[in-house]
PDB file of C-alpha atoms in Angstrom:
ATOM      1  CA  UNK S  13      23.560  -5.384  25.622  1.00  0.00           C
ATOM      2  CA  UNK S  14      23.533  -8.949  26.870  1.00  0.00           C
ATOM      3  CA  UNK S  15      20.293 -10.357  25.283  1.00  0.00           C
ATOM      4  CA  UNK S  16      20.644 -13.680  26.998  1.00  0.00           C
ATOM      5  CA  UNK S  17      20.883 -12.059  30.427  1.00  0.00           C
ATOM      6  CA  UNK S  18      17.903  -9.799  29.635  1.00  0.00           C
ATOM      7  CA  UNK S  19      15.868 -12.796  28.539  1.00  0.00           C
ATOM      8  CA  UNK S  20      16.535 -14.475  31.870  1.00  0.00           C
ATOM      9  CA  UNK S  21      15.546 -11.260  33.728  1.00  0.00           C
ATOM     10  CA  UNK S  22      12.306 -11.149  31.713  1.00  0.00           C
ATOM     11  CA  UNK S  23      11.402 -14.728  32.086  1.00  0.00           C
ATOM     12  CA  UNK S  24       7.635 -15.105  32.663  1.00  0.00           C
ATOM     13  CA  UNK S  25       7.029 -11.374  31.984  1.00  0.00           C
ATOM     14  CA  UNK S  26       4.970  -9.363  29.505  1.00  0.00           C
ATOM     15  CA  UNK S  27       6.858  -6.255  28.176  1.00  0.00           C
ATOM     16  CA  UNK S  28       4.716  -3.820  26.237  1.00  0.00           C
ATOM     17  CA  UNK S  29       5.668  -0.870  24.063  1.00  0.00           C
ATOM     18  CA  UNK S  30       2.960   1.733  23.378  1.00  0.00           C
ATOM     19  CA  UNK S  31       3.547   4.664  20.998  1.00  0.00           C
ATOM     20  CA  UNK S  32       4.379   5.812  17.576  1.00  0.00           C
ATOM     21  CA  UNK S  33       6.897   4.703  14.922  1.00  0.00           C
ATOM     22  CA  UNK S  34       9.797   5.761  17.220  1.00  0.00           C
ATOM     23  CA  UNK S  35       8.698   3.288  19.706  1.00  0.00           C
ATOM     24  CA  UNK S  36       8.107   0.654  17.037  1.00  0.00           C
ATOM     25  CA  UNK S  37      11.749   1.053  15.970  1.00  0.00           C
ATOM     26  CA  UNK S  38      12.913   0.452  19.618  1.00  0.00           C
ATOM     27  CA  UNK S  39      10.518  -2.560  19.863  1.00  0.00           C
ATOM     28  CA  UNK S  40      11.956  -3.974  16.633  1.00  0.00           C
ATOM     29  CA  UNK S  41      15.554  -3.453  17.716  1.00  0.00           C
ATOM     30  CA  UNK S  42      14.946  -5.172  21.081  1.00  0.00           C
ATOM     31  CA  UNK S  43      13.288  -8.157  19.309  1.00  0.00           C
ATOM     32  CA  UNK S  44      16.338  -8.509  17.115  1.00  0.00           C
ATOM     33  CA  UNK S  45      18.747  -8.379  19.962  1.00  0.00           C
ATOM     34  CA  UNK S  46      16.664 -10.872  22.006  1.00  0.00           C
ATOM     35  CA  UNK S  47      15.987 -13.273  19.154  1.00  0.00           C
ATOM     36  CA  UNK S  48      19.672 -13.342  18.207  1.00  0.00           C
ATOM     37  CA  UNK S  49      20.367 -14.415  21.840  1.00  0.00           C
ATOM     38  CA  UNK S  50      18.234 -17.645  21.677  1.00  0.00           C
ATOM     39  CA  UNK S  51      19.482 -20.994  20.552  1.00  0.00           C
ATOM     40  CA  UNK S  52      16.272 -22.157  18.726  1.00  0.00           C
ATOM     41  CA  UNK S  53      14.989 -19.254  16.735  1.00  0.00           C
ATOM     42  CA  UNK S  54      11.945 -21.298  15.712  1.00  0.00           C
ATOM     43  CA  UNK S  55      10.725 -20.869  19.319  1.00  0.00           C
ATOM     44  CA  UNK S  56      10.409 -17.138  18.732  1.00  0.00           C
ATOM     45  CA  UNK S  57       7.431 -16.026  16.666  1.00  0.00           C
ATOM     46  CA  UNK S  58       4.867 -13.343  16.172  1.00  0.00           C
ATOM     47  CA  UNK S  59       1.636 -14.438  17.886  1.00  0.00           C
ATOM     48  CA  UNK S  60      -0.536 -13.916  14.904  1.00  0.00           C
ATOM     49  CA  UNK S  61       1.956 -14.920  12.132  1.00  0.00           C
ATOM     50  CA  UNK S  62       2.425 -11.347  11.001  1.00  0.00           C
ATOM     51  CA  UNK S  63       5.616 -10.447   9.138  1.00  0.00           C
ATOM     52  CA  UNK S  64       4.918  -6.715   8.381  1.00  0.00           C
ATOM     53  CA  UNK S  65       4.783  -4.182  11.225  1.00  0.00           C
ATOM     54  CA  UNK S  66       3.883  -0.866   9.811  1.00  0.00           C
ATOM     55  CA  UNK S  67       0.082  -0.657  10.249  1.00  0.00           C
ATOM     56  CA  UNK S  68      -2.230   0.582  12.972  1.00  0.00           C
ATOM     57  CA  UNK S  69      -2.370  -2.474  15.103  1.00  0.00           C
ATOM     58  CA  UNK S  70      -0.782  -4.457  17.873  1.00  0.00           C
ATOM     59  CA  UNK S  71       1.942  -7.077  17.586  1.00  0.00           C
ATOM     60  CA  UNK S  72       3.235  -9.683  19.967  1.00  0.00           C
ATOM     61  CA  UNK S  73       6.466 -11.745  19.765  1.00  0.00           C
ATOM     62  CA  UNK S  74       6.542 -14.788  21.965  1.00  0.00           C
ATOM     63  CA  UNK S  75       9.826 -16.199  23.364  1.00  0.00           C
ATOM     64  CA  UNK S  76       8.471 -19.648  24.081  1.00  0.00           C
ATOM     65  CA  UNK S  77      11.397 -20.994  25.984  1.00  0.00           C
ATOM     66  CA  UNK S  78      11.245 -18.018  28.433  1.00  0.00           C
ATOM     67  CA  UNK S  79       7.452 -17.714  28.668  1.00  0.00           C
ATOM     68  CA  UNK S  80       7.962 -14.098  27.686  1.00  0.00           C
ATOM     69  CA  UNK S  81       6.287 -11.734  25.283  1.00  0.00           C
ATOM     70  CA  UNK S  82       7.337  -8.348  23.952  1.00  0.00           C
ATOM     71  CA  UNK S  83       4.483  -6.441  22.323  1.00  0.00           C
ATOM     72  CA  UNK S  84       3.718  -3.240  20.515  1.00  0.00           C
ATOM     73  CA  UNK S  85       0.539  -1.253  20.539  1.00  0.00           C
ATOM     74  CA  UNK S  86       0.544   1.439  17.868  1.00  0.00           C
ATOM     75  CA  UNK S  87      -0.729   4.629  19.428  1.00  0.00           C
ATOM     76  CA  UNK S  88       0.664   7.736  17.827  1.00  0.00           C
ATOM     77  CA  UNK S  89      -0.678  10.164  20.437  1.00  0.00           C
ATOM     78  CA  UNK S  90      -1.014   7.809  23.474  1.00  0.00           C
ATOM     79  CA  UNK S  91      -4.371   9.535  24.054  1.00  0.00           C
ATOM     80  CA  UNK S  92      -7.710   9.271  22.239  1.00  0.00           C
ATOM     81  CA  UNK S  93      -8.325  11.052  18.942  1.00  0.00           C
ATOM     82  CA  UNK S  94     -11.781  12.750  19.051  1.00  0.00           C
ATOM     83  CA  UNK S  95     -14.091  14.903  16.917  1.00  0.00           C
ATOM     84  CA  UNK S  96     -15.890  18.004  18.148  1.00  0.00           C
ATOM     85  CA  UNK S  97     -18.354  20.166  16.378  1.00  0.00           C
ATOM     86  CA  UNK S  98     -17.025  23.581  15.585  1.00  0.00           C
ATOM     87  CA  UNK S  99     -19.071  26.845  15.204  1.00  0.00           C
ATOM     88  CA  UNK S 100     -20.037  26.035  11.584  1.00  0.00           C
ATOM     89  CA  UNK S 101     -21.488  22.692  12.604  1.00  0.00           C
ATOM     90  CA  UNK S 102     -18.674  20.720  10.991  1.00  0.00           C
ATOM     91  CA  UNK S 103     -16.536  18.337  12.928  1.00  0.00           C
ATOM     92  CA  UNK S 104     -13.125  19.330  14.093  1.00  0.00           C
ATOM     93  CA  UNK S 105     -10.559  16.617  14.932  1.00  0.00           C
ATOM     94  CA  UNK S 106      -8.950  17.034  18.322  1.00  0.00           C
ATOM     95  CA  UNK S 107      -7.339  14.932  21.051  1.00  0.00           C
ATOM     96  CA  UNK S 108      -8.788  13.905  24.367  1.00  0.00           C
ATOM     97  CA  UNK S 109      -5.873  14.513  26.725  1.00  0.00           C
ATOM     98  CA  UNK S 110      -7.854  13.152  29.676  1.00  0.00           C
ATOM     99  CA  UNK S 111      -8.321   9.697  28.030  1.00  0.00           C
ATOM    100  CA  UNK S 112      -5.625   7.168  27.199  1.00  0.00           C
ATOM    101  CA  UNK S 113      -5.766   5.404  23.842  1.00  0.00           C
ATOM    102  CA  UNK S 114      -8.539   2.935  23.205  1.00  0.00           C
ATOM    103  CA  UNK S 115      -6.065  -0.113  23.242  1.00  0.00           C
ATOM    104  CA  UNK S 116      -5.173   0.548  26.901  1.00  0.00           C
ATOM    105  CA  UNK S 117      -7.525  -2.196  28.107  1.00  0.00           C
ATOM    106  CA  UNK S 118      -5.398  -4.719  26.087  1.00  0.00           C
ATOM    107  CA  UNK S 119      -2.095  -3.972  27.869  1.00  0.00           C
ATOM    108  CA  UNK S 120      -3.065  -2.612  31.307  1.00  0.00           C
ATOM    109  CA  UNK S 121      -2.048  -5.937  32.974  1.00  0.00           C
ATOM    110  CA  UNK S 122       1.394  -5.941  31.479  1.00  0.00           C
ATOM    111  CA  UNK S 123       4.416  -6.333  33.803  1.00  0.00           C
ATOM    112  CA  UNK S 124       6.387  -3.498  32.106  1.00  0.00           C
ATOM    113  CA  UNK S 125       4.925  -0.744  29.864  1.00  0.00           C
ATOM    114  CA  UNK S 126       7.130   1.626  27.818  1.00  0.00           C
ATOM    115  CA  UNK S 127       5.329   4.669  26.577  1.00  0.00           C
ATOM    116  CA  UNK S 128       6.928   6.808  23.919  1.00  0.00           C
ATOM    117  CA  UNK S 129       5.634   9.252  21.321  1.00  0.00           C
ATOM    118  CA  UNK S 130       7.045  12.282  19.763  1.00  0.00           C
ATOM    119  CA  UNK S 131       6.831  12.428  16.011  1.00  0.00           C
ATOM    120  CA  UNK S 132       3.121  13.289  15.882  1.00  0.00           C
ATOM    121  CA  UNK S 133       3.198  16.218  18.335  1.00  0.00           C
ATOM    122  CA  UNK S 134       4.851  18.397  15.707  1.00  0.00           C
ATOM    123  CA  UNK S 135       2.553  17.228  12.975  1.00  0.00           C
ATOM    124  CA  UNK S 136       0.596  19.894  11.142  1.00  0.00           C
ATOM    125  CA  UNK S 137      -2.708  18.518  12.385  1.00  0.00           C
ATOM    126  CA  UNK S 138      -1.676  18.858  16.029  1.00  0.00           C
ATOM    127  CA  UNK S 139       0.150  22.129  15.798  1.00  0.00           C
ATOM    128  CA  UNK S 140      -2.947  23.772  14.364  1.00  0.00           C
ATOM    129  CA  UNK S 141      -4.917  22.456  17.210  1.00  0.00           C
TER     130      UNK S 141
END
């Protein structure tokens, strides 16, 4: 991949990844490729100064010389997690397949959005419904 060429193509854009740890891995790889393609690495930084990227949050790398950002919104299911009362009056965790994740308002104006999830759909919690 020609990171320098890709940076020129993405100049002035906002690229957003939304998904689980699989998407985080792709986001991290792309940042490494692009950052290694710039001359002044000090002009590439995480917007909030974060250095660890394993939590439930959002992250944004700024490529200052290109007016470009590549962001990650952690959203394991892409849809909203929900609770519903069951027959016994206790709450049962479920997913609202008709509602996108709560963070969607933060990235809906992005130029490019990459959705990806997979790991959680075979998780015990999901398979038991």
